[in-house]
mmCIF file of C-alpha atoms in Angstrom:
data_model
loop_
_atom_site.group_PDB
_atom_site.id
_atom_site.type_symbol
_atom_site.label_atom_id
_atom_site.label_comp_id
_atom_site.label_asym_id
_atom_site.label_seq_id
_atom_site.Cartn_x
_atom_site.Cartn_y
_atom_site.Cartn_z
ATOM 1 C CA MET A 1 80.078 44.237 -75.326
ATOM 2 C CA PRO A 2 77.741 44.201 -78.615
ATOM 3 C CA GLY A 3 78.765 47.172 -80.652
ATOM 4 C CA ARG A 4 77.050 51.456 -79.471
ATOM 5 C CA ARG A 5 73.346 51.822 -81.904
ATOM 6 C CA ASN A 6 74.139 54.953 -82.868
ATOM 7 C CA ASP A 7 70.918 55.804 -83.978
ATOM 8 C CA SER A 8 67.011 55.771 -82.405
ATOM 9 C CA PRO A 9 65.347 52.501 -82.789
ATOM 10 C CA SER A 10 65.314 50.386 -85.844
ATOM 11 C CA PRO A 11 62.426 49.361 -88.153
ATOM 12 C CA ARG A 12 64.274 46.054 -87.436
ATOM 13 C CA MET A 13 63.186 46.325 -83.095
ATOM 14 C CA ASP A 14 59.603 47.234 -84.688
ATOM 15 C CA GLN A 15 59.122 44.407 -86.719
ATOM 16 C CA GLY A 16 60.375 41.351 -84.466
ATOM 17 C CA ARG A 17 58.297 43.043 -81.510
ATOM 18 C CA ASN A 18 55.640 43.204 -83.139
ATOM 19 C CA GLY A 19 56.208 39.667 -84.758
ATOM 20 C CA ARG A 20 56.371 38.245 -80.897
ATOM 21 C CA ASN A 21 53.676 40.141 -79.346
ATOM 22 C CA GLY A 22 51.187 40.212 -82.361
ATOM 23 C CA LYS A 23 49.429 36.933 -81.733
ATOM 24 C CA LYS A 24 45.929 36.413 -79.565
ATOM 25 C CA GLY A 25 45.370 34.868 -76.459
ATOM 26 C CA ASN A 26 47.602 36.704 -73.844
ATOM 27 C CA GLY A 27 45.230 37.153 -71.831
ATOM 28 C CA LEU A 28 43.775 40.066 -69.605
ATOM 29 C CA GLY A 29 47.217 40.800 -67.204
ATOM 30 C CA LYS A 30 48.187 41.704 -71.199
ATOM 31 C CA ILE A 31 45.039 44.120 -72.132
ATOM 32 C CA PHE A 32 45.618 46.599 -70.032
ATOM 33 C CA ALA A 33 49.322 46.279 -68.626
ATOM 34 C CA ILE A 34 50.937 48.849 -70.742
ATOM 35 C CA SER A 35 49.067 52.101 -69.775
ATOM 36 C CA LEU A 36 47.720 51.808 -66.444
ATOM 37 C CA CYS A 37 50.069 55.327 -64.979
ATOM 38 C CA VAL A 38 47.259 57.422 -66.435
ATOM 39 C CA VAL A 39 45.193 57.362 -63.542
ATOM 40 C CA ILE A 40 47.698 57.618 -60.594
ATOM 41 C CA GLY A 41 49.495 60.942 -62.136
ATOM 42 C CA ILE A 42 46.226 62.361 -61.435
ATOM 43 C CA VAL A 43 45.476 60.949 -58.125
ATOM 44 C CA VAL A 44 49.277 62.391 -56.872
ATOM 45 C CA ILE A 45 49.290 65.705 -58.629
ATOM 46 C CA SER A 46 45.848 66.138 -57.600
ATOM 47 C CA ALA A 47 46.749 65.297 -54.054
ATOM 48 C CA GLY A 48 45.650 68.660 -52.075
ATOM 49 C CA VAL A 49 41.897 67.213 -53.012
ATOM 50 C CA VAL A 50 42.290 64.880 -49.827
ATOM 51 C CA TYR A 51 43.065 67.514 -47.505
ATOM 52 C CA LYS A 52 40.075 69.182 -48.255
ATOM 53 C CA VAL A 53 37.695 66.253 -47.296
ATOM 54 C CA GLY A 54 40.206 64.598 -44.373
ATOM 55 C CA HIS A 55 41.182 61.361 -43.330
ATOM 56 C CA ASP A 56 38.031 59.670 -44.330
ATOM 57 C CA MET A 57 38.868 60.061 -48.031
ATOM 58 C CA TYR A 58 42.229 59.435 -47.461
ATOM 59 C CA SER A 59 41.587 55.755 -45.494
ATOM 60 C CA ASN A 60 40.105 54.340 -48.548
ATOM 61 C CA VAL A 61 43.559 54.801 -50.222
ATOM 62 C CA ASN A 62 45.326 50.939 -49.627
ATOM 63 C CA TYR A 63 47.856 52.271 -47.741
ATOM 64 C CA VAL A 64 51.016 49.777 -47.173
ATOM 65 C CA ALA A 65 53.797 49.688 -45.073
ATOM 66 C CA ASP A 66 56.880 49.193 -46.730
ATOM 67 C CA GLU A 67 57.872 46.567 -44.244
ATOM 68 C CA GLU A 68 54.671 44.707 -44.429
ATOM 69 C CA VAL A 69 55.375 43.906 -48.302
ATOM 70 C CA LYS A 70 57.370 40.935 -48.294
ATOM 71 C CA VAL A 71 60.282 40.196 -51.090
ATOM 72 C CA VAL A 72 59.292 36.232 -52.573
ATOM 73 C CA GLU A 73 61.494 34.242 -53.605
ATOM 74 C CA THR A 74 60.056 33.316 -56.891
ATOM 75 C CA ILE A 75 56.870 34.560 -58.835
ATOM 76 C CA PRO A 76 53.792 32.971 -60.576
ATOM 77 C CA GLU A 77 54.497 31.181 -64.130
ATOM 78 C CA GLU A 78 52.361 33.823 -65.675
ATOM 79 C CA ALA A 79 54.663 36.568 -64.602
ATOM 80 C CA VAL A 80 57.943 35.089 -67.030
ATOM 81 C CA GLU A 81 58.588 36.935 -69.651
ATOM 82 C CA GLU A 82 57.771 34.545 -73.069
ATOM 83 C CA THR A 83 61.042 32.918 -74.684
ATOM 84 C CA LEU A 84 61.547 34.476 -77.934
ATOM 85 C CA SER A 85 63.011 32.319 -80.869
ATOM 86 C CA THR A 86 66.238 33.312 -82.280
ATOM 87 C CA GLU A 87 64.121 34.307 -85.170
ATOM 88 C CA GLU A 88 62.013 37.048 -83.705
ATOM 89 C CA ARG A 89 65.584 38.360 -81.308
ATOM 90 C CA ILE A 90 66.435 41.882 -81.909
ATOM 91 C CA GLY A 91 68.979 41.419 -79.772
ATOM 92 C CA VAL A 92 72.803 40.954 -79.850
ATOM 93 C CA ALA A 93 73.836 37.297 -78.199
ATOM 94 C CA VAL A 94 76.345 37.410 -75.977
ATOM 95 C CA ASP A 95 78.617 34.904 -74.762
ATOM 96 C CA GLU A 96 79.334 34.015 -71.044
ATOM 97 C CA SER A 97 82.342 36.981 -70.909
ATOM 98 C CA GLU A 98 80.339 39.716 -72.297
ATOM 99 C CA LEU A 99 77.396 38.728 -69.812
ATOM 100 C CA LYS A 100 80.360 39.570 -67.174
ATOM 101 C CA SER A 101 81.616 42.450 -68.321
ATOM 102 C CA ILE A 102 78.387 43.817 -68.380
ATOM 103 C CA HIS A 103 77.289 42.935 -65.124
ATOM 104 C CA ASP A 104 80.500 44.360 -64.230
ATOM 105 C CA MET A 105 79.871 47.729 -65.439
ATOM 106 C CA MET A 106 76.320 47.787 -64.209
ATOM 107 C CA ASN A 107 77.961 47.019 -60.557
ATOM 108 C CA GLY A 108 80.572 50.193 -61.018
ATOM 109 C CA LEU A 109 77.266 51.914 -60.316
ATOM 110 C CA ALA A 110 77.480 51.007 -57.211
ATOM 111 C CA GLN A 111 80.152 53.281 -56.617
ATOM 112 C CA LYS A 112 77.556 56.368 -58.033
ATOM 113 C CA GLU A 113 76.273 58.890 -55.687
ATOM 114 C CA VAL A 114 72.340 58.837 -55.583
ATOM 115 C CA LYS A 115 71.262 62.180 -56.070
ATOM 116 C CA GLU A 116 68.649 63.689 -53.769
ATOM 117 C CA ASP A 117 67.478 66.799 -53.147
ATOM 118 C CA GLU A 118 64.816 68.240 -50.536
ATOM 119 C CA GLU A 119 63.147 70.400 -52.705
ATOM 120 C CA ILE A 120 62.418 67.900 -55.458
ATOM 121 C CA TYR A 121 59.802 64.760 -54.370
ATOM 122 C CA ASN A 122 60.834 62.053 -56.463
ATOM 123 C CA VAL A 123 57.340 59.879 -56.629
ATOM 124 C CA LEU A 124 57.455 56.681 -58.819
ATOM 125 C CA LEU A 125 54.007 55.763 -60.819
ATOM 126 C CA VAL A 126 52.957 52.482 -60.966
ATOM 127 C CA GLY A 127 51.042 50.458 -63.519
ATOM 128 C CA VAL A 128 51.013 47.245 -62.781
ATOM 129 C CA ASP A 129 49.986 43.527 -64.367
ATOM 130 C CA ARG A 130 48.661 41.100 -62.713
ATOM 131 C CA ARG A 131 45.782 38.684 -63.310
ATOM 132 C CA ASP A 132 44.679 38.152 -59.726
ATOM 133 C CA LYS A 133 45.779 39.796 -56.485
ATOM 134 C CA SER A 134 48.001 36.385 -55.673
ATOM 135 C CA TRP A 135 50.627 38.246 -56.054
ATOM 136 C CA ASN A 136 52.681 41.288 -56.649
ATOM 137 C CA GLY A 137 52.583 41.542 -60.759
ATOM 138 C CA ASN A 138 54.969 43.335 -62.952
ATOM 139 C CA SER A 139 55.229 46.961 -63.041
ATOM 140 C CA ASP A 140 54.499 46.753 -67.470
ATOM 141 C CA SER A 141 54.268 51.490 -66.881
ATOM 142 C CA MET A 142 57.124 52.897 -64.813
ATOM 143 C CA ILE A 143 56.913 56.928 -64.925
ATOM 144 C CA LEU A 144 59.046 58.452 -62.703
ATOM 145 C CA VAL A 145 57.400 61.629 -61.924
ATOM 146 C CA SER A 146 60.104 64.235 -60.493
ATOM 147 C CA ILE A 147 57.987 67.579 -58.692
ATOM 148 C CA ASP A 148 60.639 70.623 -58.791
ATOM 149 C CA LYS A 149 59.103 73.160 -56.660
ATOM 150 C CA ASN A 150 62.574 76.306 -57.375
ATOM 151 C CA LYS A 151 61.984 75.532 -60.859
ATOM 152 C CA ASN A 152 58.307 74.905 -61.049
ATOM 153 C CA LYS A 153 58.179 72.253 -63.284
ATOM 154 C CA VAL A 154 57.231 68.278 -62.531
ATOM 155 C CA ASN A 155 59.411 66.068 -65.044
ATOM 156 C CA MET A 156 58.465 62.799 -66.177
ATOM 157 C CA VAL A 157 60.669 60.241 -67.561
ATOM 158 C CA SER A 158 59.143 56.459 -68.680
ATOM 159 C CA LEU A 159 61.553 53.406 -67.606
ATOM 160 C CA MET A 160 61.193 51.232 -69.869
ATOM 161 C CA ARG A 161 60.333 47.891 -68.672
ATOM 162 C CA ASP A 162 62.799 46.011 -70.695
ATOM 163 C CA THR A 163 65.956 47.761 -69.324
ATOM 164 C CA TYR A 164 68.218 45.219 -68.045
ATOM 165 C CA VAL A 165 68.883 45.276 -64.076
ATOM 166 C CA ASN A 166 70.445 44.219 -61.015
ATOM 167 C CA ILE A 167 67.742 43.709 -58.507
ATOM 168 C CA PRO A 168 68.598 43.687 -55.066
ATOM 169 C CA ASP A 169 68.997 40.008 -53.494
ATOM 170 C CA ILE A 170 67.129 38.840 -56.834
ATOM 171 C CA GLY A 171 69.825 39.241 -59.535
ATOM 172 C CA TYR A 172 69.918 40.448 -63.059
ATOM 173 C CA LYS A 173 66.492 41.103 -64.407
ATOM 174 C CA LYS A 174 64.341 42.860 -66.709
ATOM 175 C CA LEU A 175 62.990 46.281 -64.463
ATOM 176 C CA ASN A 176 59.662 44.987 -64.305
ATOM 177 C CA ALA A 177 60.864 41.957 -62.600
ATOM 178 C CA ALA A 178 61.207 44.059 -59.064
ATOM 179 C CA TYR A 179 57.862 44.733 -59.104
ATOM 180 C CA ALA A 180 56.745 40.999 -59.149
ATOM 181 C CA TYR A 181 59.431 40.118 -56.211
ATOM 182 C CA GLY A 182 58.859 42.629 -54.047
ATOM 183 C CA GLY A 183 56.237 45.361 -54.930
ATOM 184 C CA GLY A 184 56.871 48.958 -54.217
ATOM 185 C CA PRO A 185 59.559 49.013 -51.967
ATOM 186 C CA LEU A 186 61.909 46.597 -53.982
ATOM 187 C CA LEU A 187 60.628 48.911 -57.240
ATOM 188 C CA CYS A 188 61.430 51.815 -55.818
ATOM 189 C CA THR A 189 64.716 50.409 -54.595
ATOM 190 C CA THR A 190 66.506 49.467 -57.981
ATOM 191 C CA VAL A 191 65.601 52.684 -59.352
ATOM 192 C CA THR A 192 66.922 54.542 -57.136
ATOM 193 C CA ASP A 193 70.399 52.476 -56.829
ATOM 194 C CA THR A 194 70.132 51.471 -60.674
ATOM 195 C CA PHE A 195 69.367 55.188 -61.341
ATOM 196 C CA LYS A 196 71.128 57.068 -59.111
ATOM 197 C CA ILE A 197 67.666 59.976 -58.214
ATOM 198 C CA GLN A 198 66.385 58.817 -54.885
ATOM 199 C CA VAL A 199 63.169 57.382 -55.077
ATOM 200 C CA ASP A 200 61.252 56.252 -52.066
ATOM 201 C CA ARG A 201 57.417 56.729 -52.277
ATOM 202 C CA TYR A 202 55.302 55.073 -55.346
ATOM 203 C CA VAL A 203 51.540 54.453 -56.374
ATOM 204 C CA ALA A 204 50.748 52.107 -57.977
ATOM 205 C CA VAL A 205 47.204 50.819 -59.735
ATOM 206 C CA ASP A 206 45.816 47.546 -60.646
ATOM 207 C CA PHE A 207 45.359 47.229 -64.422
ATOM 208 C CA PHE A 208 41.528 45.354 -63.564
ATOM 209 C CA ASP A 209 40.625 49.101 -62.547
ATOM 210 C CA LEU A 210 41.866 51.198 -65.367
ATOM 211 C CA ILE A 211 38.872 51.333 -67.703
ATOM 212 C CA ASP A 212 36.494 51.707 -64.608
ATOM 213 C CA ILE A 213 38.104 55.023 -63.512
ATOM 214 C CA ILE A 214 39.060 56.632 -66.456
ATOM 215 C CA ASN A 215 35.004 56.370 -67.493
ATOM 216 C CA TYR A 216 34.853 57.441 -63.603
ATOM 217 C CA ILE A 217 36.652 60.317 -64.445
ATOM 218 C CA GLY A 218 34.373 61.345 -67.519
ATOM 219 C CA GLY A 219 36.924 60.126 -70.262
ATOM 220 C CA VAL A 220 39.864 62.347 -72.060
ATOM 221 C CA THR A 221 40.412 64.217 -75.534
ATOM 222 C CA LEU A 222 42.652 62.332 -77.399
ATOM 223 C CA GLU A 223 44.307 62.991 -81.236
ATOM 224 C CA VAL A 224 43.921 59.979 -83.282
ATOM 225 C CA SER A 225 45.562 58.721 -86.353
ATOM 226 C CA ALA A 226 43.951 57.320 -89.276
ATOM 227 C CA LYS A 227 46.282 53.259 -88.548
ATOM 228 C CA GLU A 228 46.451 54.452 -84.921
ATOM 229 C CA ALA A 229 42.511 54.015 -84.902
ATOM 230 C CA GLU A 230 43.115 50.812 -86.884
ATOM 231 C CA VAL A 231 44.884 49.244 -84.210
ATOM 232 C CA ALA A 232 43.635 50.367 -81.102
ATOM 233 C CA ASN A 233 39.866 48.994 -83.055
ATOM 234 C CA GLY A 234 41.396 45.359 -82.844
ATOM 235 C CA TYR A 235 42.857 46.009 -79.045
ATOM 236 C CA ILE A 236 38.956 46.968 -78.375
ATOM 237 C CA LEU A 237 37.167 44.365 -80.187
ATOM 238 C CA ASP A 238 39.578 42.066 -78.003
ATOM 239 C CA MET A 239 39.358 44.026 -74.158
ATOM 240 C CA CYS A 240 35.243 44.237 -75.557
ATOM 241 C CA ASN A 241 34.634 40.373 -76.193
ATOM 242 C CA LEU A 242 36.898 39.888 -72.206
ATOM 243 C CA MET A 243 34.566 41.982 -70.352
ATOM 244 C CA ASP A 244 31.346 40.697 -72.475
ATOM 245 C CA ILE A 245 30.061 43.829 -73.546
ATOM 246 C CA ASP A 246 29.219 45.407 -77.270
ATOM 247 C CA GLY A 247 32.908 46.692 -78.724
ATOM 248 C CA SER A 248 30.882 48.496 -81.664
ATOM 249 C CA ALA A 249 30.101 50.321 -79.593
ATOM 250 C CA HIS A 250 33.405 51.926 -78.583
ATOM 251 C CA THR A 251 35.274 51.533 -81.856
ATOM 252 C CA PHE A 252 36.801 54.276 -83.676
ATOM 253 C CA PRO A 253 35.822 55.555 -86.974
ATOM 254 C CA GLU A 254 37.909 55.162 -90.269
ATOM 255 C CA GLY A 255 40.569 57.555 -90.661
ATOM 256 C CA GLY A 256 41.300 58.658 -86.833
ATOM 257 C CA GLY A 257 40.580 62.194 -85.852
ATOM 258 C CA THR A 258 40.654 63.527 -82.396
ATOM 259 C CA PHE A 259 37.323 62.556 -80.010
ATOM 260 C CA TYR A 260 36.362 61.999 -76.786
ATOM 261 C CA CYS A 261 37.709 58.688 -75.517
ATOM 262 C CA ASP A 262 35.330 56.608 -72.730
ATOM 263 C CA GLY A 263 37.927 53.932 -70.599
ATOM 264 C CA VAL A 264 37.647 51.345 -73.572
ATOM 265 C CA GLN A 265 39.153 53.735 -76.330
ATOM 266 C CA ALA A 266 41.743 55.461 -73.804
ATOM 267 C CA VAL A 267 43.539 52.120 -72.543
ATOM 268 C CA ALA A 268 43.252 50.708 -76.251
ATOM 269 C CA PHE A 269 44.921 54.050 -77.737
ATOM 270 C CA ALA A 270 47.878 53.057 -75.089
ATOM 271 C CA ARG A 271 47.945 50.044 -75.009
ATOM 272 C CA ASN A 272 48.630 50.324 -78.647
ATOM 273 C CA ARG A 273 53.025 49.328 -79.543
ATOM 274 C CA TYR A 274 52.048 48.199 -83.354
ATOM 275 C CA VAL A 275 52.180 52.227 -84.831
ATOM 276 C CA GLY A 276 55.792 53.949 -84.933
ATOM 277 C CA ASN A 277 58.225 52.752 -82.709
ATOM 278 C CA SER A 278 57.081 49.628 -81.220
ATOM 279 C CA ASP A 279 57.458 49.893 -76.951
ATOM 280 C CA PHE A 280 59.634 53.672 -77.014
ATOM 281 C CA GLU A 281 56.440 54.761 -79.141
ATOM 282 C CA ARG A 282 53.628 53.815 -76.566
ATOM 283 C CA THR A 283 55.094 55.325 -73.426
ATOM 284 C CA GLU A 284 55.426 58.122 -75.306
ATOM 285 C CA ARG A 285 51.259 57.470 -75.989
ATOM 286 C CA GLN A 286 50.505 57.041 -71.961
ATOM 287 C CA ARG A 287 52.271 60.097 -71.111
ATOM 288 C CA TYR A 288 50.356 61.903 -73.987
ATOM 289 C CA VAL A 289 47.295 60.211 -72.017
ATOM 290 C CA ILE A 290 48.530 61.083 -68.350
ATOM 291 C CA GLN A 291 48.765 64.858 -70.151
ATOM 292 C CA GLN A 292 45.252 65.056 -71.872
ATOM 293 C CA LEU A 293 43.587 63.900 -68.463
ATOM 294 C CA MET A 294 45.329 66.575 -66.106
ATOM 295 C CA ALA A 295 44.088 69.023 -68.710
ATOM 296 C CA GLU A 296 40.247 67.431 -68.023
ATOM 297 C CA ILE A 297 41.176 67.806 -64.480
ATOM 298 C CA LYS A 298 42.231 71.298 -64.356
ATOM 299 C CA GLN A 299 39.235 72.467 -65.757
ATOM 300 C CA MET A 300 37.165 70.997 -62.801
ATOM 301 C CA SER A 301 35.461 72.688 -59.475
ATOM 302 C CA LEU A 302 36.707 71.942 -56.228
ATOM 303 C CA ALA A 303 33.555 70.004 -55.783
ATOM 304 C CA GLN A 304 34.190 68.090 -58.931
ATOM 305 C CA MET A 305 37.701 66.973 -57.892
ATOM 306 C CA THR A 306 36.724 65.991 -54.996
ATOM 307 C CA GLU A 307 34.238 63.738 -56.185
ATOM 308 C CA LYS A 308 36.676 62.025 -58.715
ATOM 309 C CA VAL A 309 38.922 61.878 -56.067
ATOM 310 C CA GLN A 310 36.856 60.053 -54.502
ATOM 311 C CA GLY A 311 35.988 57.704 -56.174
ATOM 312 C CA ILE A 312 38.981 56.442 -57.227
ATOM 313 C CA LEU A 313 41.023 56.538 -54.305
ATOM 314 C CA LYS A 314 39.973 53.279 -53.471
ATOM 315 C CA TYR A 315 41.907 51.595 -56.383
ATOM 316 C CA VAL A 316 45.263 53.329 -55.543
ATOM 317 C CA THR A 317 48.348 51.440 -53.536
ATOM 318 C CA MET A 318 50.771 54.084 -52.099
ATOM 319 C CA ASN A 319 53.005 54.231 -49.298
ATOM 320 C CA ILE A 320 52.694 58.010 -49.104
ATOM 321 C CA PRO A 321 52.043 58.457 -45.199
ATOM 322 C CA GLU A 322 49.025 60.876 -44.508
ATOM 323 C CA SER A 323 51.003 63.310 -43.199
ATOM 324 C CA GLU A 324 53.394 63.763 -46.057
ATOM 325 C CA ILE A 325 50.038 64.268 -48.088
ATOM 326 C CA TRP A 326 49.226 67.104 -45.902
ATOM 327 C CA ASP A 327 52.535 68.585 -46.461
ATOM 328 C CA MET A 328 52.106 68.691 -49.886
ATOM 329 C CA VAL A 329 48.439 70.563 -50.271
ATOM 330 C CA LYS A 330 49.587 73.837 -50.714
ATOM 331 C CA GLU A 331 51.356 73.038 -53.415
ATOM 332 C CA VAL A 332 49.043 71.509 -55.639
ATOM 333 C CA PRO A 333 47.215 74.348 -56.729
ATOM 334 C CA GLU A 334 50.649 75.953 -58.036
ATOM 335 C CA ILE A 335 51.822 72.290 -59.296
ATOM 336 C CA LEU A 336 49.315 71.584 -61.665
ATOM 337 C CA ASP A 337 50.657 75.395 -63.004
ATOM 338 C CA TYR A 338 53.715 73.895 -63.657
ATOM 339 C CA GLU A 339 55.707 72.898 -66.504
ATOM 340 C CA PHE A 340 55.886 69.281 -67.667
ATOM 341 C CA GLU A 341 58.620 68.341 -69.756
ATOM 342 C CA MET A 342 58.150 64.734 -70.673
ATOM 343 C CA SER A 343 60.970 62.246 -71.822
ATOM 344 C CA ARG A 344 62.257 58.242 -71.783
ATOM 345 C CA VAL A 345 64.762 55.927 -70.275
ATOM 346 C CA PRO A 346 66.619 54.570 -72.354
ATOM 347 C CA TYR A 347 67.427 57.655 -74.207
ATOM 348 C CA ASP A 348 67.596 57.339 -78.089
ATOM 349 C CA ASN A 349 71.074 56.565 -79.404
ATOM 350 C CA MET A 350 72.194 55.600 -75.688
ATOM 351 C CA TYR A 351 71.538 51.921 -75.593
ATOM 352 C CA ASP A 352 72.370 48.485 -77.090
ATOM 353 C CA VAL A 353 69.991 45.464 -76.842
ATOM 354 C CA ILE A 354 71.420 42.128 -75.834
ATOM 355 C CA TYR A 355 69.718 38.436 -75.868
ATOM 356 C CA VAL A 356 69.778 37.210 -73.077
ATOM 357 C CA GLY A 357 68.181 33.691 -71.429
ATOM 358 C CA GLY A 358 65.778 33.898 -74.140
ATOM 359 C CA GLN A 359 64.712 37.435 -73.780
ATOM 360 C CA ASP A 360 65.895 40.609 -75.499
ATOM 361 C CA MET A 361 66.938 42.943 -73.096
ATOM 362 C CA LEU A 362 67.437 47.437 -73.326
ATOM 363 C CA VAL A 363 71.109 48.088 -71.905
ATOM 364 C CA PRO A 364 71.644 51.615 -71.345
ATOM 365 C CA TYR A 365 75.105 53.900 -71.603
ATOM 366 C CA TRP A 366 74.922 53.719 -68.180
ATOM 367 C CA ASP A 367 77.531 57.360 -67.391
ATOM 368 C CA GLU A 368 76.150 59.734 -70.603
ATOM 369 C CA THR A 369 72.192 58.272 -69.090
ATOM 370 C CA LEU A 370 72.368 58.850 -65.722
ATOM 371 C CA ALA A 371 74.296 62.462 -66.370
ATOM 372 C CA GLU A 372 71.640 62.979 -68.935
ATOM 373 C CA LEU A 373 69.138 62.009 -66.172
ATOM 374 C CA GLN A 374 71.035 63.869 -63.003
ATOM 375 C CA GLU A 375 70.956 66.792 -65.239
ATOM 376 C CA MET A 376 67.119 66.820 -66.357
ATOM 377 C CA ILE A 377 65.679 66.404 -62.690
ATOM 378 C CA TYR A 378 68.032 68.025 -60.679
ATOM 379 C CA GLY A 379 69.978 70.367 -62.888
#
């Protein structure tokens, strides 16, 4: 087992990951993948609006029963992560003996108790990376939302896509592969088995629709640093080129500032993994955008909320049954005023990075991680 990291992710990690991902031509799939969960939170937390317009609105949702989602044995070539050279890698190479030790430790998690509480509602928000609808896609954005009605609190925990997990009936892979093999149900099962938090429900949004959805909502106010603006502008021009629209109409001014952002700008901001600490700070940007969008929603009248949700529900895929939505309705106005706490797993100083199969994988210190996560959610 490689030695523990005793500090936050290092600049070396940033340099390695930036070097790996600085290439252009990753295609539309990679462009939008990292910030898709933004709108999902709005749909879930604003679910009470559904009740106001009845069953017709709910019928716009792509509800998929778990038994209708197929588990596949192979996934498209585009789903496989790019192999890193030994020069690009950040993780410590492990031999078969060390890898078996890691697997044995992970298998021992099966003996730990899965926590659940009827007063705490857990739902997984999923941002899906795929170029077409012929397969499930990778879940490159995952946020576990726990609504605690006793404490008037909502915990939002980003689960990093490169976390090394054991996917049931599939094997040891990155967490984002679970959705590719078995959609939302397999991802929920993997998260439950791995993190020992009972998660039965998920809500997913396809990345192709994210920019239009944010524009339909009306945009979002974001504080953008000068460096973030510089990097985001590169993304904006690339995305607009792929969408055949004028990128100059969307770029940020030099120097940064506070801006009311459209969908292209918000996605570019949330996509950024080159300013700060790579994918770690990118998840912070995702949660920040969600917070700011929730602030926009809270300012709307009921009629405005209804119009917005009616417009975006058709883009949402989920396994939350209609009857369960109605049960949530009476709490929604209160939930909008709950305290929101944000975090992500792996936690700082509580993980290793290993190099396996040509990929860097994040291996949390599971005992400490599960204890902290369960304390956060269940107390």
